[in-house]
Amino acid sequence: MPATQTDHSFAPVLADRGMVTDALALIEDHGADALAAAALRARSARNQGNLLNFCRWRQIERLIVQLEPEAPTGTIH
């Protein structure tokens, strides 16, 4: 996978309710660019050497994907 592409196929690990709040705030503030905004925050945290915030924002990226799927997920009856 190229370095610029992110794999969002894993389910997010939610450590606290604040992660959901942050994901919803990004979606409200950035709309379709919410995923990019979360990725930017994760990259910034990584560049600052803040592993905990890096991991948090990566999980929020995954949560945003789950909250705004482009196609149906799961079993369709």
Short mmCIF file of C-alpha atoms in Angstrom, two decimals:
data_model
loop_
_atom_site.label_atom_id
_atom_site.label_comp_id
_atom_site.label_asym_id
_atom_site.label_seq_id
_atom_site.Cartn_x
_atom_site.Cartn_y
_atom_site.Cartn_z
CA MET A 1 0.00 0.00 0.00
CA PRO A 2 1.44 3.43 -0.90
CA ALA A 3 2.53 5.65 1.98
CA THR A 4 -0.12 8.24 1.11
CA GLN A 5 -3.01 5.78 1.31
CA THR A 6 -4.53 4.88 4.67
CA ASP A 7 -6.08 1.50 5.45
CA HIS A 8 -9.38 2.11 7.23
CA SER A 9 -10.61 -1.47 7.11
CA PHE A 10 -10.11 -2.08 10.83
CA ALA A 11 -12.87 -1.35 13.33
CA PRO A 12 -12.03 1.56 15.64
CA VAL A 13 -11.05 1.02 19.27
CA LEU A 14 -12.98 3.52 21.36
CA ALA A 15 -11.13 4.38 24.53
CA ASP A 16 -13.67 6.96 25.69
CA ARG A 17 -16.79 8.88 24.73
CA GLY A 18 -14.65 11.88 23.79
CA MET A 19 -13.47 10.06 20.68
CA VAL A 20 -17.04 9.88 19.39
CA THR A 21 -17.55 13.55 20.26
CA ASP A 22 -14.35 14.49 18.39
CA ALA A 23 -15.35 12.42 15.34
CA LEU A 24 -18.81 13.97 15.20
CA ALA A 25 -17.35 17.47 15.62
CA LEU A 26 -14.97 16.89 12.70
CA ILE A 27 -17.83 15.63 10.55
CA GLU A 28 -19.93 18.67 11.45
CA ASP A 29 -17.08 21.16 10.94
CA HIS A 30 -15.41 19.62 7.88
CA GLY A 31 -18.10 17.54 6.19
CA ALA A 32 -16.56 15.34 3.49
CA ASP A 33 -13.08 16.48 4.57
CA ALA A 34 -13.48 15.17 8.14
CA LEU A 35 -11.33 12.14 7.39
CA ALA A 36 -8.53 14.33 6.05
CA ALA A 37 -8.81 16.60 9.10
CA ALA A 38 -8.41 13.63 11.46
CA ALA A 39 -5.46 12.34 9.42
CA LEU A 40 -3.82 15.77 9.62
CA ARG A 41 -4.20 15.78 13.41
CA ALA A 42 -2.74 12.27 13.61
CA ARG A 43 0.23 13.23 11.43
CA SER A 44 0.84 16.37 13.49
CA ALA A 45 0.81 14.37 16.74
CA ARG A 46 3.22 11.83 15.24
CA ASN A 47 5.57 14.57 14.07
CA GLN A 48 5.55 16.02 17.59
CA GLY A 49 6.40 12.59 19.01
CA ASN A 50 3.04 12.30 20.79
CA LEU A 51 2.25 8.62 20.32
CA LEU A 52 -0.93 8.66 22.42
CA ASN A 53 -2.57 11.45 20.44
CA PHE A 54 -1.35 9.91 17.18
CA CYS A 55 -3.11 6.64 18.04
CA ARG A 56 -6.20 8.48 19.25
CA TRP A 57 -6.59 10.42 15.99
CA ARG A 58 -5.97 7.29 13.90
CA GLN A 59 -8.82 5.58 15.76
CA ILE A 60 -10.99 8.65 15.18
CA GLU A 61 -10.19 8.34 11.46
CA ARG A 62 -11.51 4.78 11.53
CA LEU A 63 -14.58 5.87 13.47
CA ILE A 64 -15.37 8.55 10.88
CA VAL A 65 -15.27 5.88 8.19
CA GLN A 66 -17.75 3.82 10.22
CA LEU A 67 -20.04 6.80 10.84
CA GLU A 68 -20.15 7.90 7.22
CA PRO A 69 -19.96 4.81 5.03
CA GLU A 70 -20.14 5.41 1.28
CA ALA A 71 -21.70 2.00 0.74
CA PRO A 72 -23.82 -0.28 2.87
CA THR A 73 -21.85 -2.39 5.33
CA GLY A 74 -22.80 -5.72 6.84
CA THR A 75 -25.57 -8.01 5.72
CA ILE A 76 -28.28 -6.52 3.55
CA HIS A 77 -31.64 -8.32 3.71
#
